[in-house]
XYZ file of C-alpha atoms in Angstrom:
668
model
C -20.920 6.677 -1.008
C -19.263 6.195 -4.379
C -16.865 8.119 -6.594
C -16.496 7.027 -10.204
C -14.571 8.401 -13.164
C -16.387 8.047 -16.487
C -14.641 8.409 -19.840
C -17.003 9.667 -22.555
C -15.800 8.444 -25.972
C -17.060 8.018 -29.515
C -16.699 9.212 -33.093
C -16.468 12.916 -33.838
C -19.781 14.814 -33.675
C -21.757 11.920 -32.168
C -22.998 14.042 -29.254
C -20.498 13.431 -26.449
C -20.240 17.038 -25.273
C -24.012 17.479 -25.531
C -24.573 14.398 -23.369
C -22.047 15.609 -20.768
C -23.899 18.932 -20.617
C -27.230 17.118 -20.222
C -25.863 15.104 -17.285
C -23.826 17.792 -15.532
C -24.999 21.140 -16.844
C -21.413 21.951 -17.904
C -20.336 22.812 -21.451
C -16.873 21.231 -21.655
C -16.026 22.833 -25.026
C -14.229 25.777 -23.439
C -11.509 26.323 -26.046
C -12.287 29.117 -28.606
C -11.313 26.789 -31.455
C -13.745 24.181 -30.119
C -16.535 26.763 -30.116
C -15.691 27.907 -33.637
C -15.483 24.424 -35.170
C -18.126 22.721 -33.047
C -15.871 19.799 -32.113
C -13.982 18.785 -28.985
C -10.228 19.181 -29.399
C -8.912 18.726 -25.879
C -10.165 16.935 -22.803
C -13.202 18.387 -21.060
C -14.015 17.853 -17.396
C -17.299 17.958 -15.510
C -18.930 16.280 -12.531
C -22.397 15.564 -11.204
C -23.987 13.636 -8.360
C -26.922 11.285 -8.006
C -27.660 11.065 -4.303
C -24.520 9.687 -2.641
C -22.990 8.782 -5.982
C -20.502 11.261 -7.447
C -19.320 10.980 -11.039
C -16.372 12.715 -12.703
C -16.870 12.965 -16.464
C -13.977 13.203 -18.916
C -15.184 14.358 -22.330
C -12.647 12.969 -24.811
C -12.190 14.308 -28.352
C -13.520 12.102 -31.123
C -11.420 13.311 -34.036
C -8.637 10.959 -35.114
C -6.139 13.839 -35.041
C -6.711 14.372 -31.308
C -6.626 10.727 -30.255
C -3.569 11.420 -28.084
C -5.656 13.789 -25.971
C -8.300 11.080 -25.579
C -5.695 8.580 -24.406
C -4.505 10.971 -21.701
C -8.052 11.114 -20.385
C -8.995 7.419 -20.402
C -5.737 6.082 -18.946
C -7.528 5.245 -15.711
C -11.319 5.421 -15.894
C -13.716 2.987 -14.251
C -16.606 3.239 -16.713
C -16.261 3.738 -20.438
C -19.227 5.517 -22.018
C -19.202 4.810 -25.766
C -21.512 6.990 -27.871
C -22.769 6.018 -31.320
C -25.071 8.407 -33.182
C -28.241 6.662 -34.349
C -28.238 8.551 -37.644
C -24.600 7.685 -38.464
C -23.977 4.268 -36.918
C -20.595 2.649 -36.283
C -17.768 4.818 -37.640
C -13.971 4.603 -37.805
C -13.384 6.214 -34.427
C -16.123 4.094 -32.847
C -14.028 1.052 -33.719
C -10.768 2.584 -32.528
C -12.244 3.983 -29.315
C -13.750 0.597 -28.423
C -10.372 -1.054 -28.977
C -8.703 1.630 -26.858
C -11.141 1.150 -23.969
C -10.495 -2.598 -24.041
C -6.728 -2.152 -24.280
C -6.666 0.362 -21.428
C -8.399 -2.095 -19.104
C -11.683 -0.226 -18.617
C -13.734 -2.435 -16.301
C -17.265 -1.457 -17.302
C -18.732 -0.384 -20.626
C -22.001 1.464 -21.163
C -23.050 1.989 -24.790
C -25.241 4.955 -25.667
C -27.096 5.319 -28.973
C -27.409 9.093 -29.193
C -29.820 11.208 -31.235
C -32.380 8.405 -31.193
C -35.118 10.992 -31.812
C -33.828 11.316 -35.395
C -34.401 7.694 -36.512
C -37.077 5.029 -36.460
C -37.310 2.423 -33.691
C -36.333 -0.313 -36.150
C -33.037 1.453 -36.869
C -32.242 1.594 -33.145
C -32.885 -2.150 -32.791
C -30.734 -2.908 -35.825
C -27.876 -0.713 -34.562
C -28.118 -2.292 -31.087
C -27.590 -5.756 -32.593
C -24.637 -4.507 -34.639
C -23.036 -2.988 -31.544
C -23.441 -6.144 -29.449
C -21.791 -8.222 -32.178
C -19.044 -5.686 -32.863
C -18.154 -5.065 -29.207
C -18.162 -8.753 -28.288
C -15.350 -9.180 -30.819
C -13.474 -6.395 -29.010
C -13.652 -8.350 -25.757
C -16.700 -6.745 -24.104
C -19.784 -8.596 -22.891
C -22.689 -7.925 -20.506
C -22.992 -4.228 -21.285
C -26.194 -2.187 -21.665
C -27.101 -0.471 -24.944
C -29.232 2.583 -24.129
C -31.093 4.748 -26.684
C -30.874 8.403 -25.610
C -31.839 11.824 -26.827
C -30.108 14.660 -25.020
C -32.506 17.014 -26.785
C -35.732 15.434 -25.445
C -34.272 13.817 -22.318
C -35.267 10.324 -23.449
C -33.178 7.598 -21.793
C -31.218 9.899 -19.449
C -32.766 8.338 -16.340
C -31.907 4.842 -17.592
C -28.331 5.998 -18.237
C -28.023 7.402 -14.719
C -29.284 4.107 -13.277
C -26.711 2.182 -15.340
C -23.934 4.434 -14.028
C -25.084 4.033 -10.412
C -25.135 0.224 -10.785
C -21.476 0.322 -11.835
C -20.322 3.004 -9.403
C -17.156 2.346 -7.421
C -17.390 2.625 -3.606
C -15.132 5.179 -1.935
C -12.178 3.386 -0.362
C -11.868 0.838 -3.165
C -8.299 1.264 -4.336
C -5.428 -0.481 -5.960
C -2.715 -2.094 -3.875
C -0.070 0.284 -5.228
C 2.095 2.128 -2.738
C 3.259 5.731 -2.759
C 1.876 8.810 -4.499
C 1.521 8.770 -8.253
C -0.314 11.560 -10.072
C -0.075 11.528 -13.897
C -0.882 15.023 -15.168
C -3.396 15.486 -17.983
C -3.844 19.246 -17.559
C -1.454 21.979 -16.378
C -1.711 25.767 -16.309
C -0.264 28.764 -14.491
C -2.351 30.938 -12.164
C -1.187 34.502 -11.656
C 0.107 34.971 -8.140
C -0.271 31.280 -7.268
C 2.081 29.427 -9.589
C 1.404 26.186 -11.405
C -1.719 24.052 -11.091
C -1.563 20.458 -12.322
C -4.575 18.172 -12.555
C -5.066 14.475 -13.106
C -6.418 11.295 -11.594
C -4.540 10.238 -8.457
C -3.445 6.697 -9.305
C -2.174 5.779 -5.860
C -1.452 7.162 -2.409
C -2.727 10.338 -0.782
C -1.659 13.966 -1.198
C -1.960 16.515 1.609
C -1.334 20.248 1.647
C 2.311 20.801 2.593
C 3.531 17.498 1.119
C 6.667 17.373 -1.011
C 6.381 15.598 -4.361
C 8.984 14.782 -6.998
C 8.516 15.867 -10.606
C 9.548 12.675 -12.411
C 10.884 14.404 -15.538
C 13.383 16.646 -13.723
C 13.718 15.169 -10.238
C 12.777 18.538 -8.717
C 11.115 18.592 -5.296
C 7.846 20.553 -5.333
C 5.756 21.643 -2.360
C 1.975 21.282 -2.448
C 0.460 24.675 -1.648
C -3.184 23.771 -2.226
C -5.518 20.989 -3.407
C -8.874 21.151 -5.163
C -11.375 18.499 -6.154
C -14.057 19.584 -8.603
C -13.614 23.243 -7.658
C -13.657 22.672 -3.890
C -10.548 23.267 -1.779
C -9.576 20.254 0.357
C -6.698 19.452 2.705
C -6.152 15.950 1.366
C -6.908 14.040 -1.819
C -7.622 10.330 -1.904
C -6.675 7.691 -4.456
C -8.598 7.500 -7.776
C -10.072 10.988 -7.467
C -9.730 13.788 -9.969
C -7.264 16.084 -8.216
C -5.808 19.520 -8.931
C -2.708 20.539 -6.975
C -1.114 23.973 -6.742
C 2.657 23.436 -6.485
C 5.682 25.672 -5.993
C 9.370 25.003 -6.504
C 9.554 23.998 -10.164
C 12.085 25.840 -12.293
C 10.236 25.377 -15.594
C 6.811 24.716 -17.049
C 4.612 21.702 -16.339
C 3.128 19.664 -19.185
C 0.585 16.976 -19.867
C 2.441 13.698 -19.435
C 4.452 14.894 -16.429
C 4.009 12.924 -13.215
C 4.221 13.722 -9.520
C 5.683 10.905 -7.425
C 6.711 10.056 -3.908
C 9.824 7.866 -3.373
C 9.268 4.259 -4.427
C 6.001 4.970 -6.246
C 7.274 3.964 -9.708
C 10.383 3.713 -11.890
C 11.346 5.463 -15.123
C 12.853 3.773 -18.160
C 13.442 4.244 -21.878
C 13.780 0.547 -22.755
C 10.908 -1.665 -21.651
C 9.401 -5.106 -22.206
C 5.720 -5.258 -23.171
C 3.311 -8.186 -23.297
C 1.311 -6.992 -26.316
C -1.740 -8.065 -28.272
C -2.450 -6.644 -31.714
C -6.024 -5.692 -32.562
C -8.163 -7.929 -34.760
C -8.364 -5.283 -37.505
C -4.717 -4.227 -37.412
C -2.517 -4.877 -40.468
C 0.518 -7.145 -40.430
C 3.596 -5.166 -39.445
C 7.278 -5.830 -39.992
C 9.508 -5.034 -37.035
C 11.412 -2.961 -36.113
C 9.142 0.010 -36.720
C 8.645 3.461 -35.184
C 5.371 3.805 -33.263
C 3.629 6.201 -30.908
C 3.502 4.905 -27.346
C 0.756 6.017 -24.969
C 0.828 5.129 -21.278
C -0.768 6.943 -18.343
C -0.928 10.532 -19.661
C 2.393 10.273 -21.506
C 2.921 9.854 -25.222
C 6.211 9.565 -27.063
C 7.819 8.017 -30.112
C 9.304 4.568 -29.601
C 11.093 1.929 -31.642
C 9.124 -1.329 -31.586
C 11.360 -4.397 -31.793
C 10.912 -8.117 -31.679
C 12.645 -9.897 -28.796
C 14.459 -12.114 -31.274
C 16.648 -11.849 -34.364
C 18.104 -8.482 -33.400
C 14.693 -6.863 -33.213
C 13.398 -8.210 -36.520
C 10.059 -9.973 -36.728
C 6.394 -9.694 -37.657
C 3.250 -8.683 -35.814
C 0.030 -10.166 -37.205
C -3.669 -9.595 -36.503
C -4.817 -10.639 -33.029
C -1.343 -11.914 -32.102
C -0.091 -12.204 -28.522
C 3.609 -11.420 -28.425
C 6.399 -10.068 -26.257
C 8.068 -6.973 -27.688
C 10.673 -4.391 -26.704
C 10.076 -0.648 -26.847
C 12.980 1.803 -27.043
C 11.454 5.169 -26.133
C 12.714 8.631 -27.004
C 12.140 9.748 -23.410
C 11.878 8.027 -20.012
C 8.379 6.839 -19.178
C 7.180 6.389 -15.614
C 6.059 2.816 -15.144
C 5.025 0.007 -12.840
C 4.523 -3.684 -13.545
C 1.441 -4.527 -15.634
C 0.819 -0.869 -16.472
C -1.266 -0.614 -19.618
C 0.099 0.845 -22.845
C -1.336 1.555 -26.279
C 0.589 1.534 -29.560
C -0.394 3.637 -32.568
C 0.753 4.355 -36.090
C -0.056 7.412 -38.208
C -3.450 7.603 -39.947
C -5.031 5.582 -41.535
C -3.818 2.695 -39.351
C -4.181 4.397 -35.963
C -4.159 2.216 -32.840
C -3.003 -1.310 -33.615
C -2.061 -2.952 -30.296
C -2.344 -2.722 -26.539
C -0.390 -4.381 -23.802
C 1.132 -4.367 -20.342
C 4.605 -3.384 -19.186
C 6.346 -6.398 -17.675
C 10.046 -5.494 -17.519
C 12.679 -2.767 -17.507
C 15.690 -3.510 -19.712
C 17.350 -0.151 -19.071
C 17.689 -1.071 -15.393
C 19.542 -4.228 -16.389
C 22.000 -2.174 -18.435
C 22.732 0.257 -15.612
C 22.534 -2.019 -12.553
C 23.536 -5.446 -13.785
C 27.096 -6.275 -12.820
C 29.302 -5.144 -15.732
C 31.116 -7.474 -18.050
C 34.588 -8.454 -16.935
C 37.419 -7.998 -19.388
C 41.184 -8.244 -19.629
C 43.070 -6.528 -22.385
C 41.959 -5.717 -25.875
C 41.105 -9.299 -26.749
C 40.408 -10.404 -23.212
C 37.666 -12.558 -21.808
C 34.136 -11.127 -21.821
C 31.842 -12.531 -19.160
C 28.312 -11.145 -19.018
C 26.527 -11.664 -15.715
C 23.369 -13.055 -17.332
C 22.773 -16.777 -17.714
C 19.974 -16.279 -20.253
C 19.714 -14.148 -23.373
C 17.649 -10.981 -23.542
C 14.968 -12.737 -25.601
C 14.777 -15.584 -23.061
C 14.535 -13.027 -20.259
C 11.593 -11.315 -21.974
C 9.785 -14.598 -22.654
C 10.312 -15.869 -19.101
C 9.086 -12.562 -17.666
C 5.978 -12.873 -19.810
C 5.387 -16.414 -18.603
C 5.640 -15.639 -14.888
C 3.743 -12.327 -15.257
C 0.850 -14.255 -16.783
C 0.611 -16.638 -13.810
C 1.550 -14.254 -10.973
C 0.396 -10.666 -10.534
C 2.903 -10.107 -7.708
C 6.663 -10.569 -7.494
C 7.029 -14.304 -6.884
C 9.881 -16.786 -6.659
C 9.443 -17.242 -10.430
C 10.125 -13.549 -10.971
C 13.083 -13.708 -8.587
C 14.567 -16.630 -10.521
C 14.270 -14.799 -13.863
C 15.781 -11.566 -12.533
C 18.596 -13.411 -10.740
C 19.494 -15.261 -13.938
C 19.967 -11.860 -15.602
C 21.615 -9.963 -12.748
C 23.914 -12.770 -11.599
C 23.892 -11.605 -7.985
C 21.524 -9.615 -5.772
C 22.594 -8.026 -2.495
C 19.649 -8.464 -0.129
C 21.136 -5.969 2.338
C 21.306 -3.092 -0.169
C 17.976 -1.303 0.161
C 18.845 1.416 -2.348
C 19.753 -0.650 -5.405
C 18.075 -3.648 -7.007
C 15.618 -4.187 -4.153
C 14.392 -0.578 -4.275
C 13.901 -0.764 -8.037
C 12.004 -4.058 -7.966
C 9.852 -2.917 -5.036
C 8.889 0.259 -6.919
C 8.297 -1.529 -10.220
C 6.224 -4.377 -8.757
C 4.582 -2.123 -6.143
C 5.459 -4.402 -3.248
C 7.319 -3.866 0.040
C 11.037 -4.614 -0.147
C 10.638 -7.334 2.468
C 8.410 -9.318 0.085
C 11.037 -8.970 -2.655
C 13.695 -10.240 -0.224
C 11.477 -13.182 0.751
C 10.972 -14.130 -2.911
C 14.746 -14.286 -3.453
C 15.172 -16.084 -0.136
C 12.729 -18.781 -1.223
C 15.151 -19.684 -4.038
C 17.881 -20.544 -1.535
C 15.388 -22.483 0.596
C 14.503 -24.546 -2.473
C 18.237 -24.935 -3.297
C 17.753 -23.055 -6.572
C 20.230 -20.369 -5.524
C 23.177 -19.859 -3.182
C 23.232 -17.563 -0.160
C 26.705 -16.043 0.237
C 26.896 -13.438 2.965
C 24.151 -10.903 2.282
C 23.988 -11.855 -1.397
C 22.014 -14.433 -3.306
C 23.498 -15.862 -6.494
C 23.527 -18.998 -8.616
C 26.025 -21.798 -9.114
C 26.227 -20.862 -12.801
C 27.290 -17.332 -11.891
C 29.896 -18.620 -9.411
C 31.322 -20.785 -12.200
C 31.566 -17.696 -14.409
C 33.472 -15.904 -11.668
C 35.857 -18.885 -11.459
C 36.422 -18.729 -15.226
C 37.169 -15.035 -14.901
C 39.686 -15.723 -12.116
C 41.299 -18.490 -14.196
C 41.653 -16.134 -17.144
C 43.138 -13.479 -14.883
C 45.805 -15.861 -13.548
C 46.569 -17.220 -17.031
C 46.949 -13.703 -18.437
C 49.288 -12.651 -15.636
C 51.394 -15.731 -16.301
C 51.528 -15.134 -20.057
C 52.188 -11.397 -20.068
C 53.812 -10.707 -16.704
C 55.601 -14.046 -16.242
C 53.923 -14.368 -12.846
C 52.696 -17.803 -11.811
C 51.216 -16.538 -8.558
C 48.966 -13.700 -7.468
C 48.007 -12.796 -3.951
C 44.554 -13.853 -2.865
C 43.581 -10.238 -2.192
C 44.698 -9.236 -5.698
C 42.545 -11.923 -7.344
C 39.520 -10.853 -5.288
C 40.174 -7.175 -5.996
C 40.237 -7.834 -9.752
C 36.672 -9.183 -9.424
C 35.351 -5.853 -8.132
C 32.667 -4.484 -10.414
C 31.804 -7.979 -11.590
C 30.769 -9.603 -8.325
C 30.868 -8.959 -4.599
C 33.891 -9.792 -2.449
C 31.953 -12.629 -0.821
C 31.150 -14.299 -4.142
C 34.744 -13.813 -5.372
C 36.094 -15.450 -2.198
C 33.564 -18.294 -2.490
C 34.509 -18.949 -6.130
C 38.207 -18.946 -5.180
C 37.747 -21.425 -2.324
C 35.600 -23.640 -4.534
C 38.272 -23.703 -7.272
C 40.960 -24.589 -4.704
C 38.790 -27.359 -3.259
C 38.128 -28.796 -6.728
C 41.866 -28.780 -7.518
C 41.671 -26.162 -10.277
C 43.660 -23.652 -8.202
C 46.525 -24.031 -5.757
C 46.747 -21.817 -2.697
C 49.925 -21.621 -0.635
C 49.747 -19.133 2.194
C 48.147 -16.039 0.679
C 49.239 -16.884 -2.874
C 47.037 -18.374 -5.608
C 47.965 -20.060 -8.892
C 46.437 -22.314 -11.527
C 47.165 -25.926 -10.609
C 50.084 -27.265 -12.698
C 53.335 -29.190 -12.310
C 55.040 -25.877 -11.601
C 52.668 -24.922 -8.815
C 51.779 -28.211 -7.152
C 53.757 -29.365 -4.120
C 53.517 -32.446 -1.945
C 52.617 -32.080 1.721
C 56.266 -32.595 2.652
C 57.378 -29.934 0.162
C 54.748 -27.522 1.435
C 56.036 -28.011 4.971
C 59.623 -27.415 3.825
C 58.517 -24.302 1.936
C 56.936 -22.859 5.054
C 60.121 -23.634 7.013
C 62.210 -21.840 4.385
C 60.032 -18.724 4.391
C 59.886 -18.686 8.201
C 63.702 -18.928 8.404
C 64.075 -15.719 6.383
C 60.939 -13.788 7.349
C 61.634 -10.417 8.963
C 65.434 -10.763 8.843
C 67.568 -7.955 7.423
C 70.602 -10.276 7.471
C 69.219 -13.660 6.357
C 71.263 -16.896 6.180
C 72.984 -17.796 2.927
C 71.759 -20.649 0.766
C 74.436 -22.971 2.131
C 73.495 -22.086 5.708
C 69.793 -22.641 4.942
C 70.469 -26.099 3.434
C 72.206 -27.140 6.618
C 69.574 -25.520 8.817
C 66.667 -27.197 6.990
C 68.552 -30.449 6.376
C 67.866 -30.451 2.631
C 69.916 -30.701 -0.533
C 70.957 -27.446 -2.321
C 68.901 -28.390 -5.413
C 65.772 -28.936 -3.311
C 66.397 -25.609 -1.573
C 66.807 -23.904 -4.944
C 63.481 -25.360 -6.182
C 61.643 -24.308 -3.023
C 63.178 -20.825 -3.151
C 62.121 -20.458 -6.793
C 58.583 -21.475 -5.805
C 58.526 -18.860 -3.025
C 59.923 -16.206 -5.392
C 57.090 -16.882 -7.885
C 54.652 -16.445 -5.026
C 56.237 -13.148 -4.075
C 57.159 -14.449 -0.624
C 60.943 -14.198 -1.210
C 63.193 -11.956 -3.308
C 66.493 -13.211 -4.712
C 69.210 -10.604 -4.136
C 72.198 -12.770 -5.132
C 72.682 -16.325 -6.379
C 72.955 -17.604 -2.821
C 71.029 -14.928 -0.908
C 67.258 -14.504 -0.441
C 65.414 -11.744 1.419
C 61.981 -11.306 2.912
C 60.375 -8.680 0.555
C 59.190 -6.555 3.491
C 62.607 -6.570 5.177
C 64.268 -5.817 1.825
C 61.917 -2.893 1.290
C 62.823 -1.441 4.672
C 66.549 -1.673 3.841
C 66.034 0.039 0.478
C 64.138 2.852 2.229
C 67.170 3.416 4.480
C 69.525 3.467 1.480
C 67.357 5.996 -0.382
C 67.112 8.264 2.661
C 70.883 8.087 3.302
C 71.830 9.011 -0.255
C 69.161 11.687 -0.741
C 70.343 14.332 -3.219
C 74.020 13.476 -2.618
C 76.148 10.326 -2.890
C 77.273 7.654 -0.429
C 79.980 5.001 -0.202
C 79.476 1.344 0.678
C 80.822 2.022 4.165
C 78.321 4.824 4.693
C 75.482 2.651 3.425
C 76.625 -0.250 5.620
C 76.438 2.072 8.579
C 72.951 3.286 7.547
C 71.621 -0.264 7.123
C 73.594 -1.764 10.016
C 74.747 -4.632 7.771
C 78.035 -6.475 7.514
C 79.945 -6.523 4.250
C 78.593 -10.070 3.662
C 75.084 -8.671 3.149
C 75.783 -5.043 2.263
C 77.809 -5.693 -0.913
C 75.256 -8.048 -2.586
C 72.485 -5.671 -1.503
C 74.259 -2.699 -3.163
C 74.776 -4.706 -6.348
C 71.069 -5.657 -6.331
C 70.122 -1.977 -5.997
C 72.376 -1.162 -8.960
C 70.654 -3.816 -11.101
C 67.207 -2.507 -10.140
C 68.186 1.120 -10.996
C 67.620 2.103 -7.389
C 71.216 3.291 -7.284
C 73.879 4.145 -9.851
C 77.527 3.372 -9.032
C 80.276 5.793 -9.971
C 83.621 4.535 -8.663
C 83.203 3.954 -4.938
C 80.184 6.258 -4.679
C 76.514 5.662 -5.367
C 73.744 8.107 -6.185
C 70.017 7.502 -6.663
C 68.903 5.951 -9.933
C 65.494 6.449 -11.608
C 63.771 3.887 -9.413
C 65.393 5.319 -6.288
C 64.231 8.817 -7.219
C 60.658 7.535 -7.604
C 60.859 5.935 -4.152
C 62.170 9.198 -2.667
C 59.384 11.232 -4.320
C 56.778 8.779 -3.081
C 58.131 9.053 0.464
C 58.047 12.846 0.227
C 54.374 12.807 -0.793
C 53.532 10.546 2.131
């Protein structure tokens, strides 16, 4: 058993609708305007069977003005039926329709010379030779040319045999996953709601299923399904399908699509591997064009990948271009598109979608920056034009997402989290129509071949890690220049990398810079390696002794006592203390007195609580902090300098900084 969709095309008034009626018994010109003018304006649909072979006919309009309607109908047909009237020969729309069928990837072509009863046999032979020559230049070969008269019935049996020979067995389907139904016809039925019809590109639809309307994101329930006027419970891939849906808040239109999760992606900025037609004029880019893909059409800006979108497009040229669309288009990798200009040029190029640049803008790790004139570090290792060219190269050699694709995407994204199933992996799986596991394996093969680094659940490149290190270096240098801080805590450096890379990659870059000698790490503190931040092993040991001697104490030893305790000279102690202060591990309260910052903070909390909204004397504050005069007096003077307290005679009240601390405590 076979089921085949046939697109009937050709110049206006060459007998397409008459032939469809002769094959199926259905007059597809149902629109009043079509009856009045005697031409097909919109798509017509009919079906007929020959034994076990069922054919769905799509009667496409031939007039140049209604070419958009034709494109909605032939977006996924298996056989293209091209009609040429014997008494008129090859016309303008014959040429354009042939180019469209080739560009839209129609597998089989059957050429019909209609109205053969009106001309001599010699004219039919002459026209047949012209068609073979003309269509071979359009990329078609091995196609039958059949003289037919719908009026007398001549040649109809031969045409039916040609269709049967090219029929597609039921069950033959694309490897795409998920439901995708581009809509080429939509109308409202009183009491039933909206009915949308189209060719089911992938997946299966059953009554009761929930589908997503791509344009709005609304969830719609399938109330009923029909195929060629017969109600069914389930529709299979590649069949003409009409679904009755409920749940949409607005109207449905041609160009809308029904999807299941992961069936496709939507984008307004795409990369296309294009080929201009042999008869198309030379075009200067950028230029506004009409984009047709699936059943959708919209205006788009056509740009070259280079020179800020400027370039040329010549006859028969293969090129990679960028399309900036006025609306999101639903897309998958290698989906066919057609590009048109207003009459008299018409269709001038076809191509395949190979990349989504909008996804890169929204999901690529953002640029890092510091300050108005700070460092800008894009995640990508290659330019946008290089990305497009490399995508074109690997798309030409591989029809599935391969390690080549993974390498190109990783160079643009900088880092991919292989454990995040909802982000990059989900997008690539939907775009390339492959299971996420295969996408993960493609990225994993890069680490196996030592072309990428595996850091935690992420995969990245050495070049990206080096960019992260440059960002961290700039961060430390900026803090030193503007904040007079030589040291930052390790956690602070890593936190500043959020939004640019993962924590794992930030930590890896930090460790790598320390190992290479670019950074110095003492305890939890990090600094750029310099004479001010480098210490010998002996000095590092002494530094740790100094910090340990003070850590946690609310009444630490004086500088003189520490020198004796550590058996070091006062100048060496002063240098080590200064080093620890830069790191934030000690706070200098007086010339000869250093505190652990945490212990100092606890003492200040006690002082703030004791004073409150009133005042307090040194004796009262000594009692609150449980300190002797040796430590209490320098501590009070430190609080005065820091505006934590304000001294008036023997009393102290809270200063601006003390008030802020009190308010913060109250909120907590």
